[in-house]
Amino acid sequence: MDISNFLESKNKIFIDGGTGSEVERLGGKMSNAWGALANIHSPDVVLKVHEGFINAGCDIITTNTFATCRHTLQGPGVEDKTLAINQAAVKLAKQAVKNTNKENKVLIAGSMTNFFALSENEYRPDPRFLPSLSDEEKNYKEMAKILLNEGVDILLLEMLLDIDHSKILLNAALETGLPVWVGLSCCISKHDQTIIGRNYGAEKTESLIYDKTKIVENPKFLPEDKIIPLVDIIDELTSIGGDVYGIMHSWFEDSKLGLEVLKDKWSGPIMFYPEIHLFDTSTGGAIITATEDEFAENCSNLIDNRIKIIGGCCGVTDNHLKSLINKFK
């Protein structure tokens, strides 16, 4: 399917919600590689998640590959199954499209990110499984090629919040020749109220629940834990390439400022899909913080003519998306 024509054919494009958080909510296999193992241990759950979003009216579903890069799969010790796990993820997405009779109507986005295997009961990278930069690049290229060969329509880069790792991932994705959509995560800094790349130790509105008497280090997504102005990340990445840029996996108040910065720096299509959950690091569970109607209302308050692609991230269920889509219809 021609992606440009697809974008032009609709006023708004609806992408799905929190694939990984839905896998967890519905009882799929979880690990320190998030929901990666569900592709082979809980395929029925992954299939149900995809079908739910399609039946809600989504135009795009996202493969359950947020945490299926080789170095991330080293966490649960299944790096030798990198090919099989990624292939299974795409097959499940395709099966969901077929089961709902939406062939040639629903696109499949292959999710990729900088996520590393987590330390036990904490939200920070486990230092035992951190790759060298050269291995990181090699692993991204391997995964991007698998997704390409399995037939995804788009590569969706999610939760990018720095420059160094994000540039490696973006370049690897662009090598495939597929359309590349870049999702940036941001937050308002509690230090100076500026908008920065998502940083769990510096975010004004905390999104993680953890025992501060037991956790020695603050939660972090990347090992360096840098505080970087969002505008710098946008400038660096857009100079490399990408077909769509957006703000995702960010609170509504953070997304509002992030979208303002992005609109000022990027003239192409924009996507927006916020998160609505608090993540409990000790249980791996999530607390959804918005009802379906609240989610739809909060989204609509931030959506204008510049924003083309709309959806949700962690905590967003098929019912949230159904409410949002109905509001726009």
mmCIF file of C-alpha atoms in Angstrom:
data_model
loop_
_atom_site.group_PDB
_atom_site.id
_atom_site.type_symbol
_atom_site.label_atom_id
_atom_site.label_comp_id
_atom_site.label_asym_id
_atom_site.label_seq_id
_atom_site.Cartn_x
_atom_site.Cartn_y
_atom_site.Cartn_z
ATOM 1 C CA MET A 1 0.000 0.000 0.000
ATOM 2 C CA ASP A 2 1.272 3.468 -0.887
ATOM 3 C CA ILE A 3 1.682 5.227 2.460
ATOM 4 C CA SER A 4 1.520 8.753 1.013
ATOM 5 C CA ASN A 5 -1.806 8.019 -0.659
ATOM 6 C CA PHE A 6 -3.037 6.379 2.526
ATOM 7 C CA LEU A 7 -2.249 9.499 4.546
ATOM 8 C CA GLU A 8 -3.860 11.780 1.996
ATOM 9 C CA SER A 9 -7.006 9.657 1.751
ATOM 10 C CA LYS A 10 -8.151 10.387 5.306
ATOM 11 C CA ASN A 11 -8.611 13.494 7.409
ATOM 12 C CA LYS A 12 -7.228 11.728 10.491
ATOM 13 C CA ILE A 13 -5.388 8.416 10.778
ATOM 14 C CA PHE A 14 -5.923 6.387 13.943
ATOM 15 C CA ILE A 15 -3.088 4.272 15.278
ATOM 16 C CA ASP A 16 -3.617 1.735 18.067
ATOM 17 C CA GLY A 17 -3.079 2.061 21.815
ATOM 18 C CA GLY A 18 -0.640 0.544 24.277
ATOM 19 C CA THR A 19 0.196 -2.824 22.738
ATOM 20 C CA GLY A 20 2.580 -3.874 25.505
ATOM 21 C CA SER A 21 0.448 -2.557 28.362
ATOM 22 C CA GLU A 22 -2.577 -4.357 26.905
ATOM 23 C CA VAL A 23 -0.606 -7.600 26.651
ATOM 24 C CA GLU A 24 0.244 -7.194 30.351
ATOM 25 C CA ARG A 25 -3.330 -6.264 31.330
ATOM 26 C CA LEU A 26 -4.787 -9.285 29.549
ATOM 27 C CA GLY A 27 -2.350 -11.711 31.149
ATOM 28 C CA GLY A 28 0.352 -12.123 28.520
ATOM 29 C CA LYS A 29 3.853 -13.331 29.368
ATOM 30 C CA MET A 30 5.987 -10.479 30.705
ATOM 31 C CA SER A 31 9.681 -10.265 31.621
ATOM 32 C CA ASN A 32 12.521 -7.771 31.902
ATOM 33 C CA ALA A 33 12.134 -7.513 28.121
ATOM 34 C CA TRP A 34 8.632 -6.103 28.663
ATOM 35 C CA GLY A 35 6.065 -8.050 26.571
ATOM 36 C CA ALA A 36 8.483 -9.586 24.069
ATOM 37 C CA LEU A 37 8.022 -13.177 25.242
ATOM 38 C CA ALA A 38 4.265 -13.005 24.732
ATOM 39 C CA ASN A 39 4.800 -13.408 20.993
ATOM 40 C CA ILE A 40 5.798 -17.041 21.536
ATOM 41 C CA HIS A 41 4.333 -17.836 24.981
ATOM 42 C CA SER A 42 1.005 -15.936 24.813
ATOM 43 C CA PRO A 43 0.224 -15.530 21.098
ATOM 44 C CA ASP A 44 -3.517 -15.680 21.769
ATOM 45 C CA VAL A 45 -3.230 -12.606 23.991
ATOM 46 C CA VAL A 46 -1.211 -10.647 21.416
ATOM 47 C CA LEU A 47 -3.724 -11.582 18.723
ATOM 48 C CA LYS A 48 -6.608 -10.465 20.945
ATOM 49 C CA VAL A 49 -4.928 -7.109 21.554
ATOM 50 C CA HIS A 50 -4.482 -6.463 17.829
ATOM 51 C CA GLU A 51 -8.021 -7.543 16.960
ATOM 52 C CA GLY A 52 -9.434 -5.335 19.698
ATOM 53 C CA PHE A 53 -7.747 -2.250 18.284
ATOM 54 C CA ILE A 54 -8.801 -3.075 14.726
ATOM 55 C CA ASN A 55 -12.408 -3.594 15.805
ATOM 56 C CA ALA A 56 -12.255 -0.259 17.622
ATOM 57 C CA GLY A 57 -11.631 1.379 14.246
ATOM 58 C CA CYS A 58 -7.849 1.817 14.132
ATOM 59 C CA ASP A 59 -6.210 2.274 10.730
ATOM 60 C CA ILE A 60 -2.773 1.122 11.947
ATOM 61 C CA ILE A 61 -1.741 -1.566 14.413
ATOM 62 C CA THR A 62 1.718 -1.868 15.948
ATOM 63 C CA THR A 63 3.662 -5.115 16.174
ATOM 64 C CA ASN A 64 4.550 -6.337 19.649
ATOM 65 C CA THR A 65 8.236 -5.672 19.002
ATOM 66 C CA PHE A 66 8.931 -2.741 21.326
ATOM 67 C CA ALA A 67 11.461 -4.856 23.240
ATOM 68 C CA THR A 68 12.510 -7.570 20.793
ATOM 69 C CA CYS A 69 15.951 -6.354 19.735
ATOM 70 C CA ARG A 70 18.711 -8.922 20.289
ATOM 71 C CA HIS A 71 20.390 -7.116 23.194
ATOM 72 C CA THR A 72 17.054 -6.657 24.970
ATOM 73 C CA LEU A 73 16.221 -10.337 24.606
ATOM 74 C CA GLN A 74 19.481 -11.142 26.376
ATOM 75 C CA GLY A 75 17.687 -10.106 29.579
ATOM 76 C CA PRO A 76 15.396 -13.157 29.707
ATOM 77 C CA GLY A 77 18.074 -15.244 27.982
ATOM 78 C CA VAL A 78 16.348 -15.739 24.634
ATOM 79 C CA GLU A 79 18.589 -13.757 22.292
ATOM 80 C CA ASP A 80 18.948 -16.913 20.187
ATOM 81 C CA LYS A 81 15.229 -16.562 19.426
ATOM 82 C CA THR A 82 15.506 -13.004 18.070
ATOM 83 C CA LEU A 83 14.436 -14.015 14.572
ATOM 84 C CA ALA A 84 11.602 -16.263 15.735
ATOM 85 C CA ILE A 85 10.172 -13.757 18.218
ATOM 86 C CA ASN A 86 10.134 -10.915 15.695
ATOM 87 C CA GLN A 87 8.707 -13.124 12.961
ATOM 88 C CA ALA A 88 5.971 -14.306 15.313
ATOM 89 C CA ALA A 89 5.079 -10.714 16.180
ATOM 90 C CA VAL A 90 4.532 -9.716 12.559
ATOM 91 C CA LYS A 91 2.639 -12.924 11.780
ATOM 92 C CA LEU A 92 0.265 -12.243 14.673
ATOM 93 C CA ALA A 93 -0.384 -8.699 13.451
ATOM 94 C CA LYS A 94 -1.059 -9.998 9.939
ATOM 95 C CA GLN A 95 -3.345 -12.711 11.315
ATOM 96 C CA ALA A 96 -5.344 -10.099 13.212
ATOM 97 C CA VAL A 97 -5.819 -8.076 10.031
ATOM 98 C CA LYS A 98 -6.961 -11.199 8.191
ATOM 99 C CA ASN A 99 -9.278 -12.327 11.001
ATOM 100 C CA THR A 100 -11.047 -8.961 10.969
ATOM 101 C CA ASN A 101 -11.324 -8.857 7.161
ATOM 102 C CA LYS A 102 -9.264 -5.665 6.961
ATOM 103 C CA GLU A 103 -6.677 -6.675 4.361
ATOM 104 C CA ASN A 104 -5.480 -3.591 2.435
ATOM 105 C CA LYS A 105 -7.372 -1.394 4.903
ATOM 106 C CA VAL A 106 -5.234 -1.616 8.050
ATOM 107 C CA LEU A 107 -1.487 -0.964 7.993
ATOM 108 C CA ILE A 108 1.080 -2.735 10.160
ATOM 109 C CA ALA A 109 3.764 -0.647 11.857
ATOM 110 C CA GLY A 110 6.893 -2.415 13.053
ATOM 111 C CA SER A 111 7.820 -1.006 16.461
ATOM 112 C CA MET A 112 11.480 -0.354 17.299
ATOM 113 C CA THR A 113 13.021 1.514 20.201
ATOM 114 C CA ASN A 114 16.101 2.033 22.400
ATOM 115 C CA PHE A 115 14.644 -0.055 25.228
ATOM 116 C CA PHE A 116 17.170 -2.177 27.137
ATOM 117 C CA ALA A 117 16.502 -5.159 29.411
ATOM 118 C CA LEU A 118 15.540 -3.953 32.877
ATOM 119 C CA SER A 119 17.076 -4.632 36.255
ATOM 120 C CA GLU A 120 14.870 -6.776 38.488
ATOM 121 C CA ASN A 121 12.000 -4.841 40.087
ATOM 122 C CA GLU A 122 13.431 -1.556 38.847
ATOM 123 C CA TYR A 123 12.968 0.716 35.871
ATOM 124 C CA ARG A 124 16.534 1.148 34.688
ATOM 125 C CA PRO A 125 18.731 -0.787 32.243
ATOM 126 C CA ASP A 126 20.434 -3.864 33.641
ATOM 127 C CA PRO A 127 24.159 -3.161 33.130
ATOM 128 C CA ARG A 128 24.773 -6.846 32.374
ATOM 129 C CA PHE A 129 22.882 -6.554 29.105
ATOM 130 C CA LEU A 130 24.021 -3.193 27.777
ATOM 131 C CA PRO A 131 25.524 -3.560 24.289
ATOM 132 C CA SER A 132 28.485 -1.654 22.929
ATOM 133 C CA LEU A 133 27.484 1.060 20.464
ATOM 134 C CA SER A 134 28.718 -1.094 17.585
ATOM 135 C CA ASP A 135 26.661 -4.082 18.757
ATOM 136 C CA GLU A 136 23.673 -1.818 19.328
ATOM 137 C CA GLU A 137 23.893 -0.618 15.726
ATOM 138 C CA LYS A 138 24.302 -4.161 14.414
ATOM 139 C CA ASN A 139 21.297 -5.366 16.402
ATOM 140 C CA TYR A 140 19.060 -2.527 15.205
ATOM 141 C CA LYS A 141 19.994 -3.287 11.614
ATOM 142 C CA GLU A 142 19.260 -6.966 12.155
ATOM 143 C CA MET A 143 15.840 -6.246 13.613
ATOM 144 C CA ALA A 144 14.916 -3.655 10.991
ATOM 145 C CA LYS A 145 15.783 -6.142 8.257
ATOM 146 C CA ILE A 146 13.633 -8.837 9.884
ATOM 147 C CA LEU A 147 10.654 -6.492 10.066
ATOM 148 C CA LEU A 148 11.214 -5.465 6.450
ATOM 149 C CA ASN A 149 11.409 -9.070 5.264
ATOM 150 C CA GLU A 150 8.307 -10.039 7.229
ATOM 151 C CA GLY A 151 6.317 -7.335 5.455
ATOM 152 C CA VAL A 152 5.550 -4.463 7.808
ATOM 153 C CA ASP A 153 4.349 -1.306 6.077
ATOM 154 C CA ILE A 154 6.114 1.216 8.317
ATOM 155 C CA LEU A 155 8.929 1.272 10.845
ATOM 156 C CA LEU A 156 7.671 3.053 13.936
ATOM 157 C CA LEU A 157 10.464 4.299 16.198
ATOM 158 C CA GLU A 158 9.034 4.733 19.663
ATOM 159 C CA MET A 159 9.986 6.492 22.860
ATOM 160 C CA LEU A 160 13.091 8.216 21.530
ATOM 161 C CA LEU A 161 14.352 10.635 24.175
ATOM 162 C CA ASP A 162 18.035 11.203 23.527
ATOM 163 C CA ILE A 163 20.345 11.920 20.599
ATOM 164 C CA ASP A 164 23.129 9.321 20.572
ATOM 165 C CA HIS A 165 21.124 6.082 20.744
ATOM 166 C CA SER A 166 18.272 7.542 18.729
ATOM 167 C CA LYS A 167 20.538 8.490 15.831
ATOM 168 C CA ILE A 168 21.868 4.932 15.651
ATOM 169 C CA LEU A 169 18.339 3.537 15.576
ATOM 170 C CA LEU A 170 17.074 6.074 13.045
ATOM 171 C CA ASN A 171 19.920 5.415 10.626
ATOM 172 C CA ALA A 172 19.362 1.657 10.880
ATOM 173 C CA ALA A 173 15.668 2.074 10.136
ATOM 174 C CA LEU A 174 16.235 4.398 7.191
ATOM 175 C CA GLU A 175 18.538 1.847 5.540
ATOM 176 C CA THR A 176 15.535 -0.422 4.907
ATOM 177 C CA GLY A 177 13.874 2.047 2.552
ATOM 178 C CA LEU A 178 10.595 1.706 4.451
ATOM 179 C CA PRO A 179 8.697 4.793 5.633
ATOM 180 C CA VAL A 180 10.065 5.705 9.064
ATOM 181 C CA TRP A 181 7.875 7.388 11.663
ATOM 182 C CA VAL A 182 9.688 8.853 14.662
ATOM 183 C CA GLY A 183 7.980 8.987 18.055
ATOM 184 C CA LEU A 184 9.596 11.283 20.640
ATOM 185 C CA SER A 185 8.908 11.123 24.375
ATOM 186 C CA CYS A 186 9.184 14.272 26.440
ATOM 187 C CA CYS A 187 8.465 15.763 29.825
ATOM 188 C CA ILE A 188 8.463 19.068 31.632
ATOM 189 C CA SER A 189 11.619 19.342 33.730
ATOM 190 C CA LYS A 190 10.990 19.725 37.450
ATOM 191 C CA HIS A 191 14.204 21.753 37.619
ATOM 192 C CA ASP A 192 13.422 24.636 35.259
ATOM 193 C CA GLN A 193 9.995 23.880 33.691
ATOM 194 C CA THR A 194 11.490 23.494 30.192
ATOM 195 C CA ILE A 195 10.469 20.664 27.870
ATOM 196 C CA ILE A 196 13.117 17.935 27.641
ATOM 197 C CA GLY A 197 13.548 14.415 26.341
ATOM 198 C CA ARG A 198 11.701 12.065 28.706
ATOM 199 C CA ASN A 199 13.736 11.614 31.880
ATOM 200 C CA TYR A 200 12.237 9.737 34.815
ATOM 201 C CA GLY A 201 14.471 11.376 37.380
ATOM 202 C CA ALA A 202 13.746 14.882 36.136
ATOM 203 C CA GLU A 203 10.083 14.749 35.098
ATOM 204 C CA LYS A 204 7.752 17.190 36.825
ATOM 205 C CA THR A 205 4.852 14.721 36.876
ATOM 206 C CA GLU A 206 6.099 11.332 38.024
ATOM 207 C CA SER A 207 4.943 8.335 36.006
ATOM 208 C CA LEU A 208 6.574 5.497 37.955
ATOM 209 C CA ILE A 209 5.655 3.965 41.293
ATOM 210 C CA TYR A 210 8.637 2.607 43.201
ATOM 211 C CA ASP A 211 9.895 2.193 46.752
ATOM 212 C CA LYS A 212 12.289 5.095 47.227
ATOM 213 C CA THR A 213 13.669 3.491 50.387
ATOM 214 C CA LYS A 214 14.849 0.435 48.453
ATOM 215 C CA ILE A 215 15.772 1.771 45.018
ATOM 216 C CA VAL A 216 19.320 3.123 45.146
ATOM 217 C CA GLU A 217 19.339 4.709 41.698
ATOM 218 C CA ASN A 218 16.586 6.829 40.220
ATOM 219 C CA PRO A 219 14.546 5.164 37.468
ATOM 220 C CA LYS A 220 15.975 5.718 34.020
ATOM 221 C CA PHE A 221 15.315 4.602 30.451
ATOM 222 C CA LEU A 222 18.825 4.879 29.040
ATOM 223 C CA PRO A 223 22.067 4.225 30.927
ATOM 224 C CA GLU A 224 23.425 7.758 30.475
ATOM 225 C CA ASP A 225 20.271 9.398 31.850
ATOM 226 C CA LYS A 226 21.009 12.724 30.179
ATOM 227 C CA ILE A 227 18.796 15.787 30.388
ATOM 228 C CA ILE A 228 18.463 17.054 26.811
ATOM 229 C CA PRO A 229 16.232 19.884 25.533
ATOM 230 C CA LEU A 230 13.560 18.447 23.241
ATOM 231 C CA VAL A 231 14.358 21.013 20.571
ATOM 232 C CA ASP A 232 17.931 19.685 20.339
ATOM 233 C CA ILE A 233 16.695 16.130 19.849
ATOM 234 C CA ILE A 234 14.306 17.268 17.119
ATOM 235 C CA ASP A 235 16.988 19.266 15.322
ATOM 236 C CA GLU A 236 19.463 16.370 15.358
ATOM 237 C CA LEU A 237 17.041 13.672 14.219
ATOM 238 C CA THR A 238 15.141 15.620 11.574
ATOM 239 C CA SER A 239 18.460 16.504 9.952
ATOM 240 C CA ILE A 240 18.954 12.770 9.337
ATOM 241 C CA GLY A 241 15.522 11.892 7.984
ATOM 242 C CA GLY A 242 12.137 10.410 8.769
ATOM 243 C CA ASP A 243 8.709 10.734 7.165
ATOM 244 C CA VAL A 244 6.540 11.482 10.193
ATOM 245 C CA TYR A 245 7.477 12.904 13.591
ATOM 246 C CA GLY A 246 5.370 12.908 16.707
ATOM 247 C CA ILE A 247 5.042 13.090 20.469
ATOM 248 C CA MET A 248 4.154 9.824 22.183
ATOM 249 C CA HIS A 249 4.368 8.012 25.532
ATOM 250 C CA SER A 250 4.113 11.353 27.333
ATOM 251 C CA TRP A 251 1.553 12.865 29.717
ATOM 252 C CA PHE A 252 -0.998 15.272 28.248
ATOM 253 C CA GLU A 253 0.526 18.349 29.892
ATOM 254 C CA ASP A 254 3.976 17.360 28.623
ATOM 255 C CA SER A 255 2.634 16.505 25.173
ATOM 256 C CA LYS A 256 1.076 19.946 24.838
ATOM 257 C CA LEU A 257 4.441 21.688 25.148
ATOM 258 C CA GLY A 258 6.201 18.990 23.144
ATOM 259 C CA LEU A 259 3.801 19.378 20.247
ATOM 260 C CA GLU A 260 4.306 23.144 20.261
ATOM 261 C CA VAL A 261 8.069 22.696 19.915
ATOM 262 C CA LEU A 262 7.680 20.014 17.240
ATOM 263 C CA LYS A 263 5.278 22.095 15.144
ATOM 264 C CA ASP A 264 7.766 24.939 15.176
ATOM 265 C CA LYS A 265 10.632 22.727 13.967
ATOM 266 C CA TRP A 266 8.943 20.161 11.686
ATOM 267 C CA SER A 267 6.738 20.910 8.673
ATOM 268 C CA GLY A 268 5.799 17.331 7.769
ATOM 269 C CA PRO A 269 3.027 15.055 9.081
ATOM 270 C CA ILE A 270 2.721 14.881 12.863
ATOM 271 C CA MET A 271 1.496 12.052 15.071
ATOM 272 C CA PHE A 272 0.349 12.176 18.679
ATOM 273 C CA TYR A 273 -0.325 9.268 21.004
ATOM 274 C CA PRO A 274 -0.060 9.930 24.760
ATOM 275 C CA GLU A 275 0.224 7.553 27.701
ATOM 276 C CA ILE A 276 -2.275 7.442 30.563
ATOM 277 C CA HIS A 277 -0.810 5.020 33.077
ATOM 278 C CA LEU A 278 1.342 4.881 36.173
ATOM 279 C CA PHE A 279 3.791 1.975 36.063
ATOM 280 C CA ASP A 280 4.494 0.008 39.245
ATOM 281 C CA THR A 281 8.110 -1.148 39.064
ATOM 282 C CA SER A 282 7.669 -3.797 41.770
ATOM 283 C CA THR A 283 4.705 -5.587 40.187
ATOM 284 C CA GLY A 284 5.087 -4.718 36.507
ATOM 285 C CA GLY A 285 1.457 -3.657 36.544
ATOM 286 C CA ALA A 286 -0.138 -0.410 35.483
ATOM 287 C CA ILE A 287 -2.730 1.946 36.895
ATOM 288 C CA ILE A 288 -4.813 3.528 34.148
ATOM 289 C CA THR A 289 -5.374 7.188 35.003
ATOM 290 C CA ALA A 290 -8.097 8.258 32.547
ATOM 291 C CA THR A 291 -11.524 6.960 31.580
ATOM 292 C CA GLU A 292 -12.413 6.439 27.943
ATOM 293 C CA ASP A 293 -14.286 9.740 27.785
ATOM 294 C CA GLU A 294 -11.535 11.644 29.593
ATOM 295 C CA PHE A 295 -8.944 10.265 27.201
ATOM 296 C CA ALA A 296 -10.980 11.269 24.151
ATOM 297 C CA GLU A 297 -11.638 14.743 25.534
ATOM 298 C CA ASN A 298 -8.019 15.389 26.521
ATOM 299 C CA CYS A 299 -6.791 14.228 23.121
ATOM 300 C CA SER A 300 -9.273 16.353 21.218
ATOM 301 C CA ASN A 301 -8.159 19.429 23.160
ATOM 302 C CA LEU A 302 -4.646 19.031 21.734
ATOM 303 C CA ILE A 303 -5.478 17.927 18.191
ATOM 304 C CA ASP A 304 -5.512 20.454 15.374
ATOM 305 C CA ASN A 305 -5.062 20.414 11.602
ATOM 306 C CA ARG A 306 -1.301 19.864 11.916
ATOM 307 C CA ILE A 307 -1.762 16.525 13.666
ATOM 308 C CA LYS A 308 -2.542 13.753 11.198
ATOM 309 C CA ILE A 309 -2.042 10.507 13.139
ATOM 310 C CA ILE A 310 -3.692 9.957 16.535
ATOM 311 C CA GLY A 311 -3.665 7.081 18.988
ATOM 312 C CA GLY A 312 -2.519 6.059 22.429
ATOM 313 C CA CYS A 313 0.394 4.510 24.262
ATOM 314 C CA CYS A 314 0.687 2.754 27.626
ATOM 315 C CA GLY A 315 -2.627 2.398 29.429
ATOM 316 C CA VAL A 316 -4.723 3.119 26.339
ATOM 317 C CA THR A 317 -7.132 0.255 25.623
ATOM 318 C CA ASP A 318 -9.318 -0.534 22.642
ATOM 319 C CA ASN A 319 -12.230 1.110 24.455
ATOM 320 C CA HIS A 320 -10.234 4.327 24.851
ATOM 321 C CA LEU A 321 -9.533 4.313 21.115
ATOM 322 C CA LYS A 322 -13.158 3.573 20.290
ATOM 323 C CA SER A 323 -14.234 6.593 22.324
ATOM 324 C CA LEU A 324 -11.649 8.799 20.608
ATOM 325 C CA ILE A 325 -12.542 7.612 17.108
ATOM 326 C CA ASN A 326 -16.269 8.059 17.746
ATOM 327 C CA LYS A 327 -15.631 11.610 18.921
ATOM 328 C CA PHE A 328 -14.027 12.485 15.599
ATOM 329 C CA LYS A 329 -16.684 10.734 13.553
#
